[in-house]
Coordinates of C-alpha atoms and ligand atoms in Angstrom, one line a residue:
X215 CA 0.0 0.0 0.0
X216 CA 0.8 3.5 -0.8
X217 CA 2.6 5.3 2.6
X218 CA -0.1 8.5 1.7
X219 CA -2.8 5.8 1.0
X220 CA -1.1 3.9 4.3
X221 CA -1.6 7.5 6.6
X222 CA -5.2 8.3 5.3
X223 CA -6.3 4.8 7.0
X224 CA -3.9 5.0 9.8
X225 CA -5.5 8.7 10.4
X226 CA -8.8 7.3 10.4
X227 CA -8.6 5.1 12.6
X228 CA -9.0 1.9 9.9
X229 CA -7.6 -0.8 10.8
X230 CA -7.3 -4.2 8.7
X231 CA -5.3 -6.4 11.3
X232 CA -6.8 -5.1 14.4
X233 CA -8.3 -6.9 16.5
X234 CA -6.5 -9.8 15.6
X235 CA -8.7 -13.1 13.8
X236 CA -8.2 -14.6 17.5
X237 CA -9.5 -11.9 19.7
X238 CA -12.4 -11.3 17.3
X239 CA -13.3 -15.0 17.7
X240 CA -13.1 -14.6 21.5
X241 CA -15.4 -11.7 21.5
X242 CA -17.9 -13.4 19.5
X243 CA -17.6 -16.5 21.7
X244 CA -17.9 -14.5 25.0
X245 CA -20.6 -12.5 23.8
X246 CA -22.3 -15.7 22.8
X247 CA -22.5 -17.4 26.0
X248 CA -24.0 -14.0 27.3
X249 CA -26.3 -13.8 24.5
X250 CA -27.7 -17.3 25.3
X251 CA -27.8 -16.4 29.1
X252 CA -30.0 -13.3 28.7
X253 CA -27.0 -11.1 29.9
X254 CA -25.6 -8.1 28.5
X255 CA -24.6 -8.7 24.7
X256 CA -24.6 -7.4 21.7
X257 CA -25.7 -10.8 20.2
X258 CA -28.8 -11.0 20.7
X259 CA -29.0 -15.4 20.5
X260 CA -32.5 -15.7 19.2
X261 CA -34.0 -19.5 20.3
X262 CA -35.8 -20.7 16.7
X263 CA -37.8 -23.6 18.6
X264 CA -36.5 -25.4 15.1
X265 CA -34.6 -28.8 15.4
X266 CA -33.0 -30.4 12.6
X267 CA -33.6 -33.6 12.7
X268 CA -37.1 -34.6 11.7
X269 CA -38.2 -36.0 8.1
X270 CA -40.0 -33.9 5.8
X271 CA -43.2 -35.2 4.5
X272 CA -42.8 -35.3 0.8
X273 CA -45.6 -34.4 -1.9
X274 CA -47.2 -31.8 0.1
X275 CA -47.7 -28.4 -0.7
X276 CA -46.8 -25.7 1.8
X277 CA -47.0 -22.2 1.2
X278 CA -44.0 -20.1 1.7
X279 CA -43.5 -16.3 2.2
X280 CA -40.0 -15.4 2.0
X281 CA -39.6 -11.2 3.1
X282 CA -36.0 -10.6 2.8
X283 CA -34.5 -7.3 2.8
X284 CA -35.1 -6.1 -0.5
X285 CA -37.8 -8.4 -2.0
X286 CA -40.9 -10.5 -1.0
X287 CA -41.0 -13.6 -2.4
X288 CA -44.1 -16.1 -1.9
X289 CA -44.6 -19.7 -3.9
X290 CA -46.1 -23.3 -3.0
X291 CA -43.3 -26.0 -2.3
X292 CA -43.2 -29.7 -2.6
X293 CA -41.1 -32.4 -1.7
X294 CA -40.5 -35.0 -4.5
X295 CA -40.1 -38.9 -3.8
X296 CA -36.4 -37.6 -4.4
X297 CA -36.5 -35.2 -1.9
X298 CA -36.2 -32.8 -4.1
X299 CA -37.7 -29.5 -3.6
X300 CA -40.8 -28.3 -6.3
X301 CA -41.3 -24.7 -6.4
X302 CA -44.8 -23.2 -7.9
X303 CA -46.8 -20.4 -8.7
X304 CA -43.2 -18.5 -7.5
X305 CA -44.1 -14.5 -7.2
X306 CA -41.9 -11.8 -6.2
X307 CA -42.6 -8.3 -4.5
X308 CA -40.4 -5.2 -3.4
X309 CA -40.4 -5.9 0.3
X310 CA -43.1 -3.4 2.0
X311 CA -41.1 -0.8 3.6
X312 CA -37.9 -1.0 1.9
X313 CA -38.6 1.5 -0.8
X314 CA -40.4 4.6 -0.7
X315 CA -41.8 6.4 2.3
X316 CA -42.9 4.9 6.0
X317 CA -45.5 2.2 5.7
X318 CA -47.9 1.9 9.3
X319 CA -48.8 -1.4 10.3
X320 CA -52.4 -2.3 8.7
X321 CA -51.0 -1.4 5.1
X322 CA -47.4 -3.2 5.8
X323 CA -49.5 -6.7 6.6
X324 CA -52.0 -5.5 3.6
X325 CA -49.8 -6.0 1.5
X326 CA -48.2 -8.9 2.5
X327 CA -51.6 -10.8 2.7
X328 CA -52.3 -9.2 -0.9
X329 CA -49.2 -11.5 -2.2
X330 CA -50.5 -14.5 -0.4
X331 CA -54.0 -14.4 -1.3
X332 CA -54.3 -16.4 -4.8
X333 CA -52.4 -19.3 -3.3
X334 CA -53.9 -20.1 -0.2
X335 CA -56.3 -22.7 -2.0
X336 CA -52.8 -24.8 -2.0
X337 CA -52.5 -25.4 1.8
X338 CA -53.4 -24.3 5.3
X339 CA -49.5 -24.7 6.2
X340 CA -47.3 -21.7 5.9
X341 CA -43.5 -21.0 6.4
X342 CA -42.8 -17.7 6.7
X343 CA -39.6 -17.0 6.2
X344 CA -38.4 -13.4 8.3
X345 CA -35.5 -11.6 8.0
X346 CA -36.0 -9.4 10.5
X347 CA -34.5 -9.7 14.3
X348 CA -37.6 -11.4 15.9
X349 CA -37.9 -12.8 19.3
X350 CA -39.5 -16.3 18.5
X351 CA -42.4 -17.9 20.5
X352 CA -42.4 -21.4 21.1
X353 CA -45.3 -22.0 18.7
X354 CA -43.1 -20.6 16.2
X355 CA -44.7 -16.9 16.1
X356 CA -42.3 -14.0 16.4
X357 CA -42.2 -10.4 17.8
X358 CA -40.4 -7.7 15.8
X359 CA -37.6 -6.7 18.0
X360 CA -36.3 -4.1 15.7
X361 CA -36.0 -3.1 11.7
X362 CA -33.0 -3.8 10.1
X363 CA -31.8 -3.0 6.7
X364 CA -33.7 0.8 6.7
X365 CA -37.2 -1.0 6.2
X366 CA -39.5 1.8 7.3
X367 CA -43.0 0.5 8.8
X368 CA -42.3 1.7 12.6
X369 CA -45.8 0.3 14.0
X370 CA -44.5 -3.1 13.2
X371 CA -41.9 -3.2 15.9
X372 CA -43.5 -5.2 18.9
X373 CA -45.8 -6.8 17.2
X374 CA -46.2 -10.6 16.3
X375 CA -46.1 -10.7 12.7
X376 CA -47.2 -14.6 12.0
X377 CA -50.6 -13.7 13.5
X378 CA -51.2 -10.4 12.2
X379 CA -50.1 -11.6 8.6
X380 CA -53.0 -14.8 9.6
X381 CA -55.5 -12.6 10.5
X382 CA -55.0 -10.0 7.2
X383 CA -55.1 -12.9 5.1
X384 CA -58.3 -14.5 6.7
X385 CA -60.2 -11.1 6.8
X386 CA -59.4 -11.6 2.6
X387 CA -60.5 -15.7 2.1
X388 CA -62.1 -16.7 5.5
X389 CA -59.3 -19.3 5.5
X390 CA -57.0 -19.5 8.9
X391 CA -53.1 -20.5 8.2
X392 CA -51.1 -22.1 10.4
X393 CA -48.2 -20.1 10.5
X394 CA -44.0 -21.3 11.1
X395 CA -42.0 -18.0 11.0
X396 CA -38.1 -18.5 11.0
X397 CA -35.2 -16.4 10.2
X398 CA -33.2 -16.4 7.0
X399 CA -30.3 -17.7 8.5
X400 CA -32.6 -21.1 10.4
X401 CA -34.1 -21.1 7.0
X402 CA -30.5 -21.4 5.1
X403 CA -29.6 -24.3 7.9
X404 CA -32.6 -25.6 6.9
X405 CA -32.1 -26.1 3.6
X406 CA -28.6 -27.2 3.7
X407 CA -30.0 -29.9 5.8
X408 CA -32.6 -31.5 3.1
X409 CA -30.4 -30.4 0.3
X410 CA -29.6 -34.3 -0.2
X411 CA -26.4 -33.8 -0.4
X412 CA -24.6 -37.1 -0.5
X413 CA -21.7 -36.3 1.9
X414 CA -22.3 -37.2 5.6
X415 CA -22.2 -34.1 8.0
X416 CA -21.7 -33.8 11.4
X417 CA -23.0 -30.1 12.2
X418 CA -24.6 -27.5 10.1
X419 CA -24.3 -23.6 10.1
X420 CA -26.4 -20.6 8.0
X421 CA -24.8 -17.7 7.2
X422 CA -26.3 -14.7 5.3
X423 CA -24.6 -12.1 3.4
X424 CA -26.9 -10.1 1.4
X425 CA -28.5 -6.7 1.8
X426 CA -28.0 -7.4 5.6
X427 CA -25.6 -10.1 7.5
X428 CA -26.5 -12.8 10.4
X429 CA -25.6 -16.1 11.0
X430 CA -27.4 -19.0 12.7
X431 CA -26.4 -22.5 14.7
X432 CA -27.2 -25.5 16.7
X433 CA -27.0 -25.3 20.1
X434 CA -27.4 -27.1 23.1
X435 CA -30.7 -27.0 24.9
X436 CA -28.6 -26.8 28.6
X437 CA -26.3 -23.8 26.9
X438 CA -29.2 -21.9 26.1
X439 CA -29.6 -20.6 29.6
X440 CA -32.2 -17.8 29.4
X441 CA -34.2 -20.9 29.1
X442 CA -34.1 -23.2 31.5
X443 CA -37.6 -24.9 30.7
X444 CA -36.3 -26.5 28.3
X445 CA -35.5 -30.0 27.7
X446 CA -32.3 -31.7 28.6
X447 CA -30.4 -33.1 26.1
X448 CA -31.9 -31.7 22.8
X449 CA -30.7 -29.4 20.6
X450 CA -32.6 -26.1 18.5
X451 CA -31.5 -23.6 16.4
X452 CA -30.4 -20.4 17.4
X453 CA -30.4 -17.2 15.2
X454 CA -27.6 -15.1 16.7
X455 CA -28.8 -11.9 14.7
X456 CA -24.4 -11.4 14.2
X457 CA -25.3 -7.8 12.5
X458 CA -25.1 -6.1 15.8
X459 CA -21.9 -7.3 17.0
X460 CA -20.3 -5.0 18.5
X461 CA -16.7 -6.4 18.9
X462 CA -15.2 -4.6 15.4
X463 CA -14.1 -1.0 16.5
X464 CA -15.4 1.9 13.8
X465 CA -12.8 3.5 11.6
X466 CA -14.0 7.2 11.1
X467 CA -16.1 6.5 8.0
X468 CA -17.8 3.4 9.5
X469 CA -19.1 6.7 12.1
X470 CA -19.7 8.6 9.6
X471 CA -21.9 6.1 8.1
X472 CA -23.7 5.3 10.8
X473 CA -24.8 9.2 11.9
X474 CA -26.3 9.8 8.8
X475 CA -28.7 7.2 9.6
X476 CA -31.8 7.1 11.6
X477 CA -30.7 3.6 13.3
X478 CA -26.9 5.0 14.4
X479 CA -25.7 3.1 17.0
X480 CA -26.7 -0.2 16.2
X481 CA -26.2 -2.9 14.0
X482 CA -22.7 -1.2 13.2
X483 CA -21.1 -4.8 12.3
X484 CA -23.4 -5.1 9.4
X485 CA -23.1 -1.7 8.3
X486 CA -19.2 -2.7 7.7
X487 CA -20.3 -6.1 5.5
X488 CA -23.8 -6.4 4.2
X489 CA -24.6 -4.2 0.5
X490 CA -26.9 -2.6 1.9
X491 CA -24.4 -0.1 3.6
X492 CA -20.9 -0.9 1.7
X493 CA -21.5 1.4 -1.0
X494 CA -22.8 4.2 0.9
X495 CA -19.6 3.2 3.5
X496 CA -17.3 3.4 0.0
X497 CA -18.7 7.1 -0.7
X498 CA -17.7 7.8 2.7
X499 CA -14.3 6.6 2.2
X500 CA -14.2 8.6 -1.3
X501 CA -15.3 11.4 0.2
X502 CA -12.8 11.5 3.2
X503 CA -9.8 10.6 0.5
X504 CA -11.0 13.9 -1.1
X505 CA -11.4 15.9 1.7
X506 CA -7.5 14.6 2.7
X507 CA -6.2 15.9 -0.9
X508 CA -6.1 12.3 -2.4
X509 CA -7.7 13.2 -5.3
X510 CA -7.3 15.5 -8.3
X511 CA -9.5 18.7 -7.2
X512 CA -12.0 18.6 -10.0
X513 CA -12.4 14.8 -9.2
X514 CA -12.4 15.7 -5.4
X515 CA -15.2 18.4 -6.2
X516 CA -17.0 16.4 -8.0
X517 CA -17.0 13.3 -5.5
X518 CA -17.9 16.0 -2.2
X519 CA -20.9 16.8 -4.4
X520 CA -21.9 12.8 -4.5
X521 CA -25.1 11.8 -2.6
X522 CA -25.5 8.7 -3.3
X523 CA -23.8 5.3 -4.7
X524 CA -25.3 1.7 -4.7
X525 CA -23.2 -1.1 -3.3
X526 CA -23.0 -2.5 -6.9
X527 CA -22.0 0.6 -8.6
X528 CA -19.1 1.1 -5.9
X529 CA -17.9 -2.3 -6.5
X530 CA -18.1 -2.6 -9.8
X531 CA -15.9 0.2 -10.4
X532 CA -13.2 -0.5 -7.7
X533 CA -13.3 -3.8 -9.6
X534 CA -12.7 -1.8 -13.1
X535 CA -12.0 1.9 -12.5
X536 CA -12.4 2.0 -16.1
X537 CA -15.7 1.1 -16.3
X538 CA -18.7 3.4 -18.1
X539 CA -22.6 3.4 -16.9
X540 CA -21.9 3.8 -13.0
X541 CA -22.9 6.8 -10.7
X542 CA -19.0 7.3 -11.4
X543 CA -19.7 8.3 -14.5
X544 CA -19.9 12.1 -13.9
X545 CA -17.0 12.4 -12.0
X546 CA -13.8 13.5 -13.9
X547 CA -11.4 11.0 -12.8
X548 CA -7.2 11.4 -13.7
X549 CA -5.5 8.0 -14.0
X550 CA -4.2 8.7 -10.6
X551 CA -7.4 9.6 -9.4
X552 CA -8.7 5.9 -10.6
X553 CA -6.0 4.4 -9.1
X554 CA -7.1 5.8 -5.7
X555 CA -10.1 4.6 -6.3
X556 CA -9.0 1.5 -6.2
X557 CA -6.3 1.9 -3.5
X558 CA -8.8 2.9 -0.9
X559 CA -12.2 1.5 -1.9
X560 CA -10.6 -2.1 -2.0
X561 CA -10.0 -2.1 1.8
X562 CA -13.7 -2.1 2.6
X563 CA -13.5 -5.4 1.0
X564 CA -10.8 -6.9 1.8
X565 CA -11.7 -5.7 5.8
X566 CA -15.4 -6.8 5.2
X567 CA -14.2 -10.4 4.1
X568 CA -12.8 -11.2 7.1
X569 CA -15.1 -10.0 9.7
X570 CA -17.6 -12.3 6.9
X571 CA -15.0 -15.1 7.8
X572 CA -14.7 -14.7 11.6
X573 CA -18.5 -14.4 11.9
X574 CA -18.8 -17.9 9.7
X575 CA -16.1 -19.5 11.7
X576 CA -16.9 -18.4 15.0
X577 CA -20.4 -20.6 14.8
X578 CA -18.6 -22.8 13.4
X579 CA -16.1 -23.3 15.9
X580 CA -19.2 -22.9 18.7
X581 CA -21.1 -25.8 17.4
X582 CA -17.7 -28.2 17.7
X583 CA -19.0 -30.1 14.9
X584 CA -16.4 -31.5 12.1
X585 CA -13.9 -33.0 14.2
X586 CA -13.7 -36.2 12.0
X587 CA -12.8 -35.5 8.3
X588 CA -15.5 -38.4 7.5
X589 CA -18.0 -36.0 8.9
X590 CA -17.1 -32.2 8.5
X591 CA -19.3 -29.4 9.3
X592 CA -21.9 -27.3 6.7
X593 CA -21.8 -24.0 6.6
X594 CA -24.8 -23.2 4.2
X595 CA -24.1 -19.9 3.2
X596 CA -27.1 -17.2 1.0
X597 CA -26.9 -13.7 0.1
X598 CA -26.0 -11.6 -3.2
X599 CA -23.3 -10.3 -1.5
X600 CA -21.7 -13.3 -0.8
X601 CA -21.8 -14.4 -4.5
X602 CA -21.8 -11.4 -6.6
X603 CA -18.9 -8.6 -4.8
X604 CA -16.0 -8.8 -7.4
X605 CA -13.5 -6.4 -5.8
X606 CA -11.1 -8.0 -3.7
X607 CA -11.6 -11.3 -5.0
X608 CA -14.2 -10.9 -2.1
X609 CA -15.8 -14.6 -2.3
X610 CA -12.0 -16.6 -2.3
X611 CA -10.9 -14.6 0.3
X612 CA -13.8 -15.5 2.5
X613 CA -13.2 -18.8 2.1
X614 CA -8.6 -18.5 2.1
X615 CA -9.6 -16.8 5.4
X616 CA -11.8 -19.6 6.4
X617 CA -9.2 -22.2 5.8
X618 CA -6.7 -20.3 7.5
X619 CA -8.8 -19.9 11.2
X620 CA -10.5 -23.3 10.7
X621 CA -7.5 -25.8 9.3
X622 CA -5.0 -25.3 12.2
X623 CA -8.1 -25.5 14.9
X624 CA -8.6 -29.1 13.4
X625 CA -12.0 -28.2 12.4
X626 CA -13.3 -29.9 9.1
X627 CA -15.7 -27.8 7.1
X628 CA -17.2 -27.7 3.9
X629 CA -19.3 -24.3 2.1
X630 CA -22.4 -25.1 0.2
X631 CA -25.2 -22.8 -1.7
X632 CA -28.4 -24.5 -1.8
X633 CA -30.4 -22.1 -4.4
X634 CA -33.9 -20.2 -3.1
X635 CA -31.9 -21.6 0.5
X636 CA -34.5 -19.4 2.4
X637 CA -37.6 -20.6 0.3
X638 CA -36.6 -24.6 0.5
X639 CA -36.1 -23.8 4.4
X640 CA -39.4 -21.7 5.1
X641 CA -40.9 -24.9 3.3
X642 CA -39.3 -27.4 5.6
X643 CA -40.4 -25.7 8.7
X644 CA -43.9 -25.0 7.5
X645 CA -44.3 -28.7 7.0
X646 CA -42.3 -30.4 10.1
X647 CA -44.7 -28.2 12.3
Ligands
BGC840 C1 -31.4 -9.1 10.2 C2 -31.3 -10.6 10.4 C3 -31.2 -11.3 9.0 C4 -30.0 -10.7 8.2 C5 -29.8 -11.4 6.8 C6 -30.2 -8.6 9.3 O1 -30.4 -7.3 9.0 O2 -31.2 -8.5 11.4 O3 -32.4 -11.1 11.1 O4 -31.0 -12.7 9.2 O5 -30.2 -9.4 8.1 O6 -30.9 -11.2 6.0

């Protein structure tokens, strides 16, 4: 790195070393255990009252409604003699609140019993797939704790959103649904677990990284202390809603960031990783380079002047400063000035692919699983942000990073996508009710 590029991090307080992979993972694992005892945390160790280990009734339709951070997706799913999942009459939404201006609660369930409605001749059985962080009853309703991801529908917070959504759609058909809601991240688990795959696993892990971030696990029922009622010797998931860790200290543009929004102060581990905040984090970054005198001044003026950039648009160029058709397109960049560009926007990627690690490996790592390389653990892992970031060789380095915490720990591990992972999961738990 450049010693002028080197200062403007130092100076800001961005850090790609520090904390190191292993005091990160002893956070996490400290602020897991007081996560899962109802103490103070920052994780927040959700109990899904989902296990993984019963069979799914095949050739049986189940509706699923999948409201992720961006869209709202519902279909009809069935399991084939195979196992294989069979998904119908697939429709997709812009998720209710995530677009335009604050929704209050009658029209945010409106709408989603509107997209539900011409399917519900199908089955009484729904899985409702959440992405939200949602305190989860044991009949498998759930409470909105909190938006994530800038969805704005403020009366939803508190309420339970499986039986509002039932009651919406049975003031529209007279039909009652029997409603499973999970999270994203039990969902992905989920559908690891039924993907048939034909290698035998001994654990199984979701991670999400998308428009937001969150992993989930399989935990012990006597480690889940907040709840003492239940059951010895079983096991259920746990959602650890990892977005709001609060282990990674913020550089000055990760603060930045987060005053501008109306939700500063939390969350601020996902604002570093998921797209919904990395492009808005790399205009920040920009911004501060041209403030510093990193940048031509016409370039600098024109950046300053910048409101806006999507996460893809930010990537895309880091990727290829030379590219044409991004919000960069205005700005009158020097070949200097593009190589900036690069030289500081690829750090948010580079920094965001190992936190993405250390958050996969830590549940990893707490589950114990894939001790015997016969049987190695599953991390199931969703999310266009995952897949699709191209600077940084973003993906690869997840997974070099992976190898590096994990191989040395003796921990045997293996990464799968399962495609429509929340979908195939939302179906399993709607039908193992
Ligand atoms: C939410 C989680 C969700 C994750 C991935 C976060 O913003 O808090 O509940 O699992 O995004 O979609």
């Amino acid at each position: 790195m450049k010693k002028s590029v080197q200062n403007f991090f130092e100076s800001h307080d961005f850090c790609l070393e520090s904390p190191s992979n292993d005091e990160l993972l002893a956070t996490f694992d400290a602020e897991m255990t007081a996560g899962l005892a109802g103490d103070k945390s920052s994780l927040a160790m959700i109990p899904a009252y989902v296990t993984t280990d019963k069979p799914v009734p095949i050739n049986t339709p189940v509706l699923v409604m999948d409201a992720g951070g961006t869209n709202l997706r519902v279909a009809v799913v069935w399991f084939d003699n195979r196992g294989l999942a069979r998904i119908e009459d697939f429709k997709k939404y812009p998720m209710p609140g995530s677009s335009g201006g604050e929704l209050d609660a009658e029209t945010f369930f409106a709408k989603l019993a509107d997209a539900l409605v011409p399917l519900v001749d199908r089955s009484q059985s729904l899985g409702f797939c959440f992405s939200y962080p949602t305190e989860v009853t044991p009949d498998c309703d759930g409470r909105l704790l909190r938006w994530t991801k800038q969805v704005r529908a403020k009366q939803v917070v508190g309420r339970m959103v499986g039986a509002n959504l039932v009651e919406a759609v049975r003031e529209r058909t007279g039909r009652t649904l029997s409603v499973r809601l999970l999270n994203d991240t039990v969902a992905t688990l989920l559908a690891g677990r039924s993907a048939g795959v034909a290698r035998r696993h001994s654990g199984q892990i979701g991670f999400i990284l998308g428009t937001g971030t969150n992993t989930a696990y399989v935990e012990h029922h006597e480690n889940i202390a907040k709840l003492p009622q239940l059951k010895a010797g079983g096991r259920m998931a746990v959602n650890v809603e990892s977005g709001n860790f609060g282990g990674v200290p913020q550089s000055d543009f990760d603060k930045a960031l987060d005053k501008s929004l109306p939700d500063c102060g939390t969350y601020r581990f996902e604002k570093m990783i998921s797209g919904a905040y990395l492009g808005s984090l790399g205009l920040k970054v920009l911004q501060h380079a041209a403030e510093d005198g990193l940048f031509s001044s016409a370039a600098a003026t024109a950046l300053l002047a910048t409101r806006e950039i999507t996460n893809k648009d930010f990537d895309d160029f880091v990727d290829n400063p030379f590219l044409n058709g991004t919000a960069f397109d205005k700005v009158p960049f020097t070949d200097d000035d593009r190589r900036t560009v690069v030289e500081v926007g690829t750090p948010i990627f580079v920094r965001a692919a190992r936190l993405a690690a250390i958050n996969i490996a830590a549940a990893i790592l707490r589950d114990g699983a894939g001790r015997d390389p016969l049987y190695p653990i599953c991390a199931t892992i969703d999310g266009s942000t995952y897949y699709r970031t191209r600077s940084a060789q973003f993906r690869s380095r997840i997974e070099a990073h992976l190898r590096e915490i994990l191989q040395p720990r003796g921990v045997f591990f293996e990464t799968i996508a399962v495609e429509d992972a929340p979908i195939i999961g939302a179906a399993v738990a709607g039908l193992t009710a």
